[in-house]
Amino acid sequence: MAEVSLQGEQRVFMTGNEVVAWAAVAAKVDIMYGYPITPQNEIMHYWTRLAPKYGKRFLQTEDEISAGFTMLGGVMTGRKSFTATAGPGNVLMQESAVMAEMMRLPAVYVIQQRGGPSTATVIYAQQELTLTCFGGNGEGHRIVYSTATHQELFDYTLKAFNAAWTYRFPTFVLGDGYQAKMREPLTIYDAESKGVKLVPTEPMVGEFKPGKQFRHLRNTYNTEEELYEVVMANQRDWDAMAPKVVEWFEKDCQDADVVFVCHGVVSRAAMGAIDELRAQGKKVGLFRPITVRPFPEKQLADAVKNAKKVVVAESAYGQLLKMVQVAVCGGKAEIVPMLRPGIGITTEELVEEYNKL
Amino acid sequence: MQELKENNVLQPAMPECWNEETKPHKFCPGCGHGIILKALGEVIDELDIKDKIVFGCDIGCSLLSWDFFACDSVQTHHGRTTPVITGMKRANTDIVGIAYMGDGGGYAIGSQHLFNAAVRGEKITIILCNNCNYGMTGGQMAPTTLPGMKTETSPYGRDVEQTGYPTKGPEMVAAVAPEGAYVARGTIANVRQLKGFIKKALENQIAGNGISFVECLSSCPTNWRTNAKQTWEFVEKDMAQYFKVGELRTPQAKEGK
Ligand SMILES: Cc1ncc(C[n+]2csc(CCOP(=O)(O)OP(=O)(O)O)c2C)c(N)n1
Ligand code: SF4
């Protein structure tokens, strides 16, 4: 492991998983709960090396169900806690995620997507988009950041803890196998030195002040009406929060005939394609949701309002496409899907796709 | 007529840590859950740990205890109470964590959590109510259903050729837990003894020794379709014959070595 420290800023060259571990240190996380699965393993590897030096803890659980629920236990005591997983592990963690939604627990999950469905590959895909955004018996009251670069892995992991503790909805950082394993340069930093305030935590149970009020936390209800009230209150909070947390990136859309819509690492390939095509005088743009939940629907609709065609490129079979269809429904642009489940998408392929239009 | 004064009337003694607002409790008449929780309540009073406790309950009839005590509590998913309390204790070692569940929650859906918490020697106290069936979902076969016992999903009696023998949880925990464990099986038919076991289980956690596990033989007259006499016969004879009551592991045993 590189000899780096978190004082001020430091330029480093590391893998995405290492970046996440450093970001968790920067976020002053107290404890990580985890279970091995490729391609997120090294988050735990780096964390278990870093944690003792910073007085932090780690628990390796018996499975991802347990990793999710032990993390919720940690969160309830007011300790900053997180877990990380992928693929089938993400499936198992959904049970804890729905409890976090219902009980408004600031849980943080880092997902390094691998190829699904089922065991599939351990390398790369964008097939956990729907699962991560809506994978439970609930309404999908969660924040999901889709990262594209290592700098973003660092920035958004830090931000995920702040968002979770501000709004009390479970928060996901949605990376992927390429981001997890590849190495690239970035700047890591101590949050305060950059003016990023860390949101303070507070215990929900187990705070032993004399004369304190005891608290009963539950996520079971006696009647449909009682449940309705709770879910609707959560929905109202969600609706009030969404405009504050929604993030997107947009380049050259307003005069574009063709707009590419991608998320995660595919949008990096799209950046290359836009530059190349613009240099040839083609009117192309790029729209990238950074929060895939809440989805920047209005912003997308606005970005493509002058376009003739919207090319949705993703390493999955139509998961992003569905979200885009909802957002631009009623618009005049034709949607052209470019769906590559489980495989990467390059700049050259995007240019080729454009030339076929 | 002589006026009745409060101290002339025999007041039922309720543990101080009970949350009075939620009494009478919601368990069926004749249910063992209330007896176990009363024993637990008395122990919490005696150890004076009301303000240090986080009480976790499972899905199953145990969930009816989500607001039972005037202590911090959390109700979680079926089988997941053990990891939730484990996570709390790992994050904050000052807590006295109690995981309360049924035999379905502990031995079926949550068995991997129980087993692994035992192997790791998590410093929490697990109290498991064994009533030989799934109570809340309407009396199906549980890991603890006795051979030949009729339930909704073993209508001709549990066939051990098909379904195996009842799970012996304390024996399992005792076999895999590291030194410092406290493991016992009590019964609602001997509350004084049961209370003693629960007390030792909590003292063991407070001393920081290791995992503490108490299974409680309990009744479910609603699903057993038994009257009072039959209920007690089943608890005292049939259950106790298969599930031996007593202490299986004590931390003192290690010092005595
Ligand atoms: C994942 C999941 N599966 C199934 C259920 C349905 N369920 C609720 S309670 C219960 C049985 C509980 O039995 P036990 O743990 O023995 O407790 P008891 O009700 O007998 O006290 C089941 C299967 C559930 N809530 N969650
Ligand atoms: S169903 Fe059985 S276990 Fe549940 S409350 Fe009634 S008697 Fe008790």
XYZ file of C-alpha atoms and ligand atoms in Angstrom:
648
model
C 0.000 0.000 0.000
C 1.248 3.433 -0.893
C 2.467 5.552 1.986
C -0.035 8.343 1.968
C -1.665 10.341 4.684
C -4.711 12.482 4.976
C -3.240 15.793 5.913
C -4.261 18.576 3.617
C -4.251 17.401 0.022
C -2.200 14.708 -1.617
C -1.860 13.650 -5.208
C -1.985 9.851 -5.420
C -2.188 7.037 -7.990
C -4.313 4.165 -6.726
C -7.101 1.669 -7.463
C -10.734 2.557 -6.943
C -11.135 0.218 -4.009
C -8.194 1.850 -2.265
C -9.769 5.230 -2.982
C -12.979 4.164 -1.217
C -11.065 3.045 1.875
C -9.246 6.393 2.003
C -12.495 8.267 1.501
C -14.001 6.395 4.435
C -11.035 7.481 6.548
C -11.524 11.048 5.341
C -15.219 10.817 6.274
C -14.144 9.742 9.791
C -16.005 6.457 9.564
C -15.957 4.452 12.798
C -16.615 0.942 11.578
C -16.930 -1.130 8.426
C -18.903 -4.358 8.246
C -18.138 -6.578 5.273
C -18.195 -9.888 3.498
C -15.796 -10.805 0.673
C -16.970 -10.601 -2.918
C -15.115 -9.611 -6.065
C -14.636 -6.897 -7.248
C -14.984 -4.966 -3.950
C -12.649 -7.062 -1.766
C -9.812 -4.574 -1.612
C -12.022 -1.978 0.053
C -11.933 -4.307 3.056
C -8.278 -5.114 2.525
C -7.264 -1.471 2.607
C -9.693 -0.594 5.368
C -8.355 -3.345 7.643
C -4.843 -2.012 7.083
C -5.792 1.626 7.610
C -8.391 1.220 10.348
C -6.171 0.331 13.318
C -3.888 3.284 12.553
C -6.864 5.602 12.843
C -8.540 3.827 15.784
C -11.295 2.398 13.580
C -13.000 -0.992 13.611
C -13.949 -3.766 11.241
C -16.172 -6.826 11.455
C -16.102 -9.592 8.863
C -19.569 -11.108 9.009
C -20.901 -14.486 7.900
C -22.671 -13.155 4.810
C -23.979 -9.958 3.237
C -27.322 -10.167 5.011
C -25.403 -9.946 8.247
C -23.032 -7.256 6.937
C -26.063 -5.123 6.072
C -27.837 -5.650 9.379
C -24.762 -5.340 11.605
C -24.123 -2.045 9.832
C -27.646 -0.908 10.686
C -26.916 -1.795 14.311
C -23.786 0.329 14.170
C -25.665 3.231 12.598
C -28.351 3.076 15.294
C -25.708 3.579 17.962
C -24.720 6.777 16.162
C -21.428 5.475 14.834
C -20.556 6.233 11.227
C -20.737 2.832 9.548
C -20.601 1.402 6.050
C -20.380 -1.744 3.986
C -19.427 -2.646 0.426
C -20.484 -5.389 -1.934
C -21.364 -6.419 -5.488
C -23.693 -8.636 -7.518
C -25.300 -11.422 -5.483
C -24.066 -9.669 -2.332
C -25.992 -6.584 -3.397
C -29.084 -8.791 -3.711
C -28.649 -10.018 -0.127
C -28.070 -6.520 1.195
C -31.376 -5.252 -0.119
C -33.161 -6.678 2.914
C -31.240 -4.373 5.214
C -31.616 -1.494 2.756
C -35.407 -1.621 2.932
C -35.240 -1.557 6.711
C -32.951 1.468 6.441
C -35.494 3.167 4.143
C -38.373 2.501 6.478
C -36.544 3.433 9.681
C -34.657 6.331 8.093
C -31.244 4.937 8.927
C -28.183 6.710 7.481
C -26.590 3.550 6.126
C -23.910 3.804 3.422
C -23.404 1.035 0.855
C -20.626 1.030 -1.746
C -21.521 -1.153 -4.738
C -18.834 -2.161 -7.236
C -21.083 -3.685 -9.876
C -20.048 -6.952 -11.480
C -21.660 -8.823 -14.351
C -25.056 -10.244 -13.518
C -27.466 -11.935 -13.491
C -26.764 -14.532 -10.821
C -23.071 -15.447 -10.416
C -22.159 -14.321 -13.947
C -18.758 -12.549 -14.167
C -16.694 -10.912 -11.485
C -15.500 -8.122 -13.720
C -17.823 -5.415 -14.934
C -21.358 -4.433 -15.854
C -23.949 -1.771 -15.143
C -26.611 -4.348 -14.395
C -27.148 -3.399 -10.756
C -28.743 -0.062 -11.551
C -32.356 -1.119 -11.066
C -31.480 -3.302 -8.066
C -29.548 -0.538 -6.339
C -32.224 2.094 -6.970
C -35.352 0.021 -6.372
C -34.287 -3.390 -5.076
C -36.644 -3.831 -2.175
C -40.162 -4.286 -0.929
C -40.557 -0.540 -0.685
C -40.605 2.673 -2.687
C -36.880 3.081 -3.315
C -36.357 5.872 -0.796
C -32.605 6.007 -1.236
C -29.896 8.176 -2.712
C -27.687 6.567 -5.369
C -24.564 8.281 -6.744
C -23.155 6.790 -9.955
C -19.437 7.582 -10.154
C -17.244 7.670 -13.252
C -13.715 8.524 -12.087
C -11.536 7.819 -9.085
C -11.774 11.443 -8.073
C -15.522 11.007 -7.967
C -15.225 7.777 -6.006
C -13.410 9.778 -3.354
C -15.621 12.867 -3.493
C -18.921 10.997 -3.581
C -18.013 8.457 -0.933
C -17.343 11.420 1.336
C -20.555 13.039 0.188
C -22.555 9.834 0.685
C -21.910 9.904 4.439
C -22.905 13.545 4.623
C -26.061 13.006 2.583
C -27.034 9.930 4.610
C -26.631 11.735 7.951
C -28.322 14.898 6.704
C -31.407 13.324 5.158
C -31.487 9.943 6.934
C -32.070 7.895 3.842
C -29.770 4.990 2.945
C -27.155 6.147 0.452
C -25.330 4.146 -2.192
C -22.142 4.807 -4.124
C -22.593 2.899 -7.369
C -19.232 2.092 -8.923
C -18.233 -0.912 -10.970
C -15.530 -3.505 -11.500
C -13.467 -1.263 -13.774
C -13.473 1.528 -11.237
C -12.703 -0.910 -8.440
C -9.646 -2.425 -10.065
C -8.034 0.137 -12.322
C -5.487 2.665 -11.165
C -5.570 6.368 -11.945
C -4.423 9.621 -10.425
C -6.565 11.681 -8.094
C -6.306 14.049 -5.167
C -7.276 12.790 -1.748
C -7.799 15.302 0.994
C -8.746 15.919 4.553
C -12.365 17.078 4.376
C -12.025 20.085 6.641
C -8.941 21.431 4.883
C -11.051 21.597 1.711
C -13.923 23.268 3.502
C -16.083 20.134 3.364
C -17.956 19.973 6.660
C -18.569 16.496 8.020
C -22.163 16.125 9.143
C -22.256 15.081 12.812
C -23.824 11.791 13.796
C -26.149 11.039 16.673
C -27.282 7.851 18.391
C -30.830 6.578 17.990
C -30.474 4.065 20.807
C -27.886 3.331 23.466
C -27.228 6.880 24.597
C -26.888 6.596 28.326
C -27.464 10.065 29.683
C -29.159 10.203 33.058
C -32.896 10.799 32.768
C -32.961 10.293 29.029
C -36.123 9.245 27.243
C -36.028 5.681 26.025
C -36.800 5.012 22.390
C -38.594 2.214 20.603
C -37.600 1.776 16.985
C -39.759 -0.435 14.825
C -40.523 -1.154 11.223
C -43.656 -3.194 11.684
C -47.124 -1.668 11.727
C -50.518 -2.830 12.828
C -52.736 -1.381 10.124
C -52.517 -0.328 6.508
C -53.397 3.232 7.493
C -50.593 3.437 10.032
C -48.135 2.196 7.427
C -49.550 4.603 4.850
C -48.870 7.555 7.158
C -45.262 6.526 7.700
C -44.542 5.835 4.033
C -46.209 9.077 2.957
C -44.207 11.049 5.502
C -41.053 9.463 4.114
C -42.219 10.250 0.593
C -42.778 13.900 1.495
C -39.284 14.120 2.972
C -37.957 12.384 -0.104
C -39.697 14.843 -2.433
C -38.424 17.808 -0.438
C -34.900 16.404 -0.489
C -34.689 15.316 -4.131
C -34.118 18.780 -5.679
C -31.362 19.438 -3.137
C -29.377 16.278 -3.805
C -30.020 15.711 -7.504
C -26.830 16.015 -9.605
C -26.077 15.694 -13.278
C -23.442 16.584 -15.834
C -24.270 18.064 -19.201
C -22.049 19.023 -22.145
C -22.999 20.690 -25.416
C -26.655 19.637 -25.243
C -28.548 22.818 -26.048
C -27.648 23.008 -29.764
C -27.192 19.244 -30.229
C -29.101 17.142 -32.757
C -27.946 14.001 -30.996
C -27.527 13.630 -27.242
C -25.797 10.647 -25.661
C -27.180 9.637 -22.270
C -24.922 7.438 -20.154
C -23.993 6.990 -16.516
C -20.873 5.773 -14.713
C -17.744 4.904 -16.645
C -19.592 4.714 -19.977
C -19.949 8.481 -19.806
C -16.132 8.742 -19.929
C -16.147 7.003 -23.291
C -18.933 9.351 -24.334
C -16.828 12.398 -23.397
C -14.205 11.161 -25.853
C -16.819 10.610 -28.546
C -18.304 14.081 -28.084
C -14.867 15.714 -28.428
C -14.100 13.726 -31.546
C -17.450 14.373 -33.212
C -17.552 18.050 -32.265
C -14.100 18.429 -33.841
C -15.710 17.148 -37.040
C -18.402 19.801 -36.693
C -21.141 17.367 -35.592
C -23.752 18.691 -33.224
C -23.620 16.167 -30.393
C -24.005 16.464 -26.653
C -23.776 14.377 -23.521
C -26.111 14.107 -20.540
C -25.045 12.103 -17.542
C -27.111 11.542 -14.389
C -24.803 11.546 -11.353
C -27.602 10.797 -8.939
C -29.404 7.926 -10.656
C -31.853 8.066 -7.741
C -33.295 10.673 -7.509
C -33.039 10.796 -11.299
C -32.550 14.240 -12.894
C -35.698 13.856 -14.977
C -36.510 17.518 -15.532
C -32.906 18.373 -16.327
C -32.714 15.561 -18.861
C -35.993 16.537 -20.506
C -34.668 20.076 -20.821
C -31.295 18.945 -22.179
C -32.841 16.941 -25.025
C -35.701 19.278 -25.921
C -34.000 20.439 -29.127
C -32.470 17.084 -30.059
C -33.684 14.793 -32.845
C -32.170 11.659 -31.342
C -31.210 10.494 -27.869
C -28.742 7.603 -27.770
C -28.925 5.691 -24.493
C -25.669 3.744 -24.076
C -25.299 1.382 -21.134
C -23.600 -1.884 -20.144
C -26.970 -3.404 -19.281
C -30.103 -4.296 -21.195
C -32.284 -1.272 -20.801
C -32.051 -0.388 -17.100
C -30.979 3.207 -17.734
C -33.153 3.210 -20.843
C -36.314 2.817 -18.746
C -35.391 5.775 -16.574
C -34.670 7.882 -19.659
C -37.959 6.875 -21.294
C -39.854 8.070 -18.242
C -37.936 11.360 -18.164
C -38.312 12.307 -21.835
C -41.736 10.769 -22.345
C -43.752 13.168 -24.534
C -40.640 14.829 -25.986
C -40.039 14.852 -29.722
C -36.623 13.151 -29.793
C -36.376 9.546 -30.958
C -34.716 7.248 -28.408
C -32.012 5.002 -29.843
C -30.884 2.274 -27.423
C -27.302 1.007 -27.402
C -27.459 -1.845 -24.937
C -24.398 -3.955 -24.100
C -25.152 -6.036 -20.994
C -21.964 -6.937 -19.178
C -19.462 -5.434 -21.594
C -17.683 -2.129 -21.701
C -18.373 0.607 -24.241
C -15.535 2.501 -25.951
C -15.277 5.904 -27.589
C -14.819 4.230 -30.993
C -18.024 2.227 -30.576
C -19.980 5.323 -29.676
C -18.644 7.182 -32.726
C -19.564 4.181 -34.874
C -23.050 4.158 -33.394
C -23.376 7.857 -34.186
C -22.320 7.291 -37.796
C -25.048 4.643 -38.189
C -27.826 7.031 -37.143
C -68.153 -0.923 54.068
C -64.511 -0.514 54.722
C -62.805 1.645 52.172
C -60.263 -0.216 50.103
C -56.846 1.301 50.440
C -54.254 0.707 47.833
C -52.033 -1.306 50.135
C -54.937 -3.533 51.160
C -55.222 -4.745 47.625
C -52.788 -7.303 46.354
C -51.028 -5.572 43.507
C -49.539 -7.784 40.834
C -45.802 -7.182 41.030
C -44.581 -5.805 37.746
C -40.930 -5.272 37.007
C -40.040 -1.618 37.239
C -38.486 -1.632 33.768
C -41.766 -2.704 32.167
C -43.325 -0.023 30.039
C -46.637 0.354 31.872
C -48.272 2.181 28.989
C -48.121 -0.952 26.885
C -49.625 -3.255 29.497
C -51.604 -5.474 29.445
C -49.340 -6.982 26.821
C -50.462 -8.341 23.501
C -49.564 -12.011 23.794
C -52.356 -14.627 23.823
C -53.576 -15.793 27.223
C -51.380 -18.657 28.405
C -48.470 -17.687 26.164
C -44.970 -18.251 27.511
C -43.493 -15.082 25.997
C -44.969 -12.962 28.804
C -43.449 -15.199 31.470
C -39.995 -15.068 29.892
C -40.170 -11.290 29.529
C -41.247 -10.949 33.141
C -38.232 -12.967 34.267
C -36.037 -10.806 32.042
C -37.633 -7.653 33.450
C -36.924 -8.695 37.019
C -33.313 -9.401 36.133
C -32.957 -5.997 34.468
C -34.284 -4.427 37.678
C -32.019 -6.451 39.936
C -28.922 -5.668 37.892
C -30.053 -2.044 37.552
C -29.149 -1.922 33.872
C -32.331 -0.352 32.494
C -30.368 2.587 31.107
C -27.684 0.516 29.481
C -29.851 -1.884 27.588
C -30.762 -2.079 23.965
C -33.443 -4.728 23.602
C -33.819 -6.140 20.093
C -36.725 -8.292 18.984
C -37.359 -10.388 15.917
C -40.362 -11.025 13.703
C -42.554 -13.719 15.156
C -44.546 -13.239 18.311
C -41.433 -11.747 19.906
C -42.109 -8.598 17.874
C -45.071 -7.902 20.134
C -42.432 -6.903 22.690
C -41.107 -3.997 20.606
C -42.332 -1.491 23.217
C -42.532 -3.896 26.155
C -39.791 -2.348 28.302
C -39.046 1.204 29.361
C -35.660 0.738 27.712
C -34.243 1.489 24.271
C -35.458 -1.132 21.852
C -35.411 -2.020 18.205
C -37.578 -4.376 16.211
C -35.903 -5.786 13.137
C -36.440 -8.452 10.459
C -37.145 -12.155 10.815
C -33.880 -13.818 11.814
C -31.827 -10.616 11.796
C -31.956 -9.615 15.449
C -28.632 -11.270 16.188
C -26.680 -9.270 13.572
C -28.403 -6.011 14.495
C -27.474 -6.340 18.169
C -24.023 -7.618 17.190
C -23.485 -4.541 15.045
C -24.485 -2.268 17.916
C -22.244 -3.961 20.401
C -19.305 -3.893 17.971
C -19.816 -0.183 17.396
C -20.460 0.711 21.051
C -19.149 -1.713 23.639
C -20.870 0.144 26.523
C -24.247 -1.184 25.449
C -25.798 -4.234 27.062
C -27.360 -5.836 23.994
C -30.199 -8.322 24.235
C -31.447 -10.194 21.168
C -34.867 -11.773 21.746
C -36.292 -14.192 19.191
C -38.292 -17.340 18.506
C -37.020 -20.736 17.440
C -37.919 -19.986 13.819
C -35.945 -16.737 13.932
C -32.963 -18.269 15.712
C -32.735 -21.802 14.335
C -34.203 -21.567 10.819
C -33.946 -18.271 8.938
C -31.332 -16.752 11.274
C -29.325 -19.875 12.068
C -26.227 -18.756 10.206
C -26.192 -15.586 12.284
C -26.650 -17.472 15.568
C -24.006 -20.031 14.676
C -21.454 -17.446 13.589
C -22.144 -15.083 16.478
C -21.516 -18.085 18.731
C -18.298 -19.016 16.905
C -17.035 -15.439 17.183
C -18.102 -15.239 20.808
C -20.018 -11.997 20.308
C -20.417 -10.271 23.652
C -24.188 -10.109 23.501
C -27.041 -11.945 25.223
C -29.424 -13.982 23.095
C -32.699 -15.174 24.602
C -34.665 -17.585 22.448
C -38.246 -18.668 23.035
C -38.742 -22.298 21.999
C -42.444 -23.051 21.576
C -42.057 -25.959 19.123
C -43.744 -24.081 16.289
C -44.004 -20.883 14.267
C -46.479 -19.007 16.409
C -47.186 -15.782 14.597
C -47.670 -17.256 11.131
C -50.217 -19.730 12.419
C -48.597 -22.829 13.827
C -46.379 -24.315 11.151
C -43.600 -26.806 11.791
C -40.492 -25.245 13.329
C -36.942 -26.567 13.701
C -37.983 -27.459 17.259
C -41.244 -29.295 16.489
C -41.125 -32.621 18.342
C -41.135 -35.957 16.459
C -44.704 -36.949 15.728
C -46.045 -33.513 16.712
C -48.877 -32.193 14.545
C -48.601 -28.708 13.091
C -50.181 -26.955 10.108
C -47.371 -28.125 7.816
C -46.935 -31.528 9.465
C -50.621 -32.430 9.769
C -49.883 -36.140 10.227
C -47.147 -35.473 12.768
C -43.503 -34.534 12.227
C -41.856 -37.323 10.287
C -38.177 -37.308 11.216
C -37.339 -39.426 8.156
C -38.477 -36.503 6.036
C -37.624 -33.509 8.165
C -34.873 -34.577 10.579
C -34.882 -34.221 14.358
C -35.612 -31.083 16.373
C -32.760 -28.595 16.604
C -30.941 -28.527 19.910
C -29.811 -24.939 19.935
C -28.011 -24.619 23.261
C -26.115 -27.828 22.533
C -25.047 -26.361 19.198
C -24.019 -23.008 20.661
C -22.196 -24.716 23.534
C -20.291 -26.872 21.077
C -18.961 -24.034 18.945
C -18.566 -21.030 21.259
C -15.109 -20.078 22.521
C -14.238 -19.879 26.219
C -16.209 -17.409 28.261
C -19.576 -18.500 26.897
C -22.642 -18.928 29.054
C -25.232 -21.347 27.655
C -28.351 -22.675 29.342
C -31.826 -23.987 28.705
C -34.579 -22.947 31.056
C -38.322 -23.401 31.083
C -41.351 -21.361 31.962
C -42.290 -24.302 34.185
C -39.470 -23.276 36.542
C -39.400 -19.500 36.500
C -37.047 -19.095 39.433
C -34.422 -21.213 37.693
C -35.080 -19.528 34.322
C -34.570 -16.131 35.918
C -31.284 -17.333 37.383
C -30.101 -18.408 33.949
C -31.092 -15.097 32.390
C -29.334 -13.230 35.167
C -26.125 -15.145 34.668
C -26.407 -14.596 30.924
C -26.558 -10.842 31.398
C -23.851 -10.820 34.061
C -21.655 -12.731 31.649
C -22.087 -10.050 29.009
C -21.453 -7.265 31.506
C -18.263 -9.035 32.626
C -17.207 -9.062 28.964
C -16.596 -12.796 28.897
C -18.267 -13.990 25.732
C -21.539 -14.973 24.172
C -24.509 -15.698 26.437
C -27.350 -17.816 25.150
C -30.486 -18.940 26.957
C -33.177 -21.021 25.305
C -36.509 -20.936 27.135
C -39.023 -23.742 26.768
C -42.295 -21.927 26.272
C -45.981 -22.444 25.516
C -48.195 -21.602 22.555
C -51.688 -22.784 23.567
C -53.290 -20.959 20.646
C -51.544 -22.970 17.994
C -51.181 -26.130 20.035
C -54.951 -25.959 20.593
C -54.442 -27.032 24.192
C -56.291 -26.196 27.388
C -54.391 -25.153 30.499
C -53.785 -28.687 31.732
C -52.648 -29.992 28.354
C -50.434 -26.965 27.850
C -48.527 -27.518 31.060
C -48.264 -31.234 30.426
C -46.733 -30.559 27.047
C -44.220 -28.049 28.419
C -43.284 -30.034 31.507
C -43.284 -33.544 30.089
C -43.020 -33.723 26.302
C -40.742 -30.760 25.731
C -38.558 -31.316 28.777
C -38.055 -34.920 27.794
C -36.521 -33.951 24.483
C -34.914 -30.649 25.468
C -32.910 -31.125 28.663
C -33.140 -28.189 31.040
C -29.959 -26.941 32.716
C -26.670 -25.112 32.202
C -24.512 -26.285 29.330
C -21.601 -23.863 29.549
C -20.478 -21.443 32.221
C -17.483 -19.116 32.069
C -16.400 -20.391 35.481
C -15.737 -23.770 33.928
C -12.797 -22.269 32.081
C -11.261 -20.855 35.267
C -11.741 -24.163 37.032
C -9.679 -25.915 34.410
C -38.042 -13.087 5.462
C -39.299 -13.470 6.152
N -39.817 -14.684 5.910
C -40.974 -15.037 6.524
C -41.602 -14.185 7.371
C -42.917 -14.585 7.988
N -42.832 -14.893 9.410
C -43.227 -14.004 10.325
S -43.179 -14.601 11.879
C -42.633 -16.102 11.337
C -42.437 -17.254 12.279
C -41.940 -16.915 13.604
O -41.773 -18.064 14.360
P -40.791 -18.104 15.571
O -39.519 -17.428 15.207
O -40.676 -19.514 16.037
O -41.486 -17.178 16.675
P -42.915 -17.332 17.387
O -43.900 -16.608 16.541
O -43.198 -18.787 17.516
O -42.743 -16.668 18.716
C -42.483 -16.109 9.954
C -42.044 -17.282 9.167
C -41.033 -12.915 7.563
N -41.588 -11.994 8.347
N -39.866 -12.592 6.961
S -49.501 -17.422 18.883
Fe -48.504 -18.658 20.430
S -46.476 -17.749 20.728
Fe -47.768 -16.252 19.676
S -48.646 -14.974 21.277
Fe -50.119 -16.588 20.862
S -49.618 -18.200 22.282
Fe -47.870 -16.823 22.230
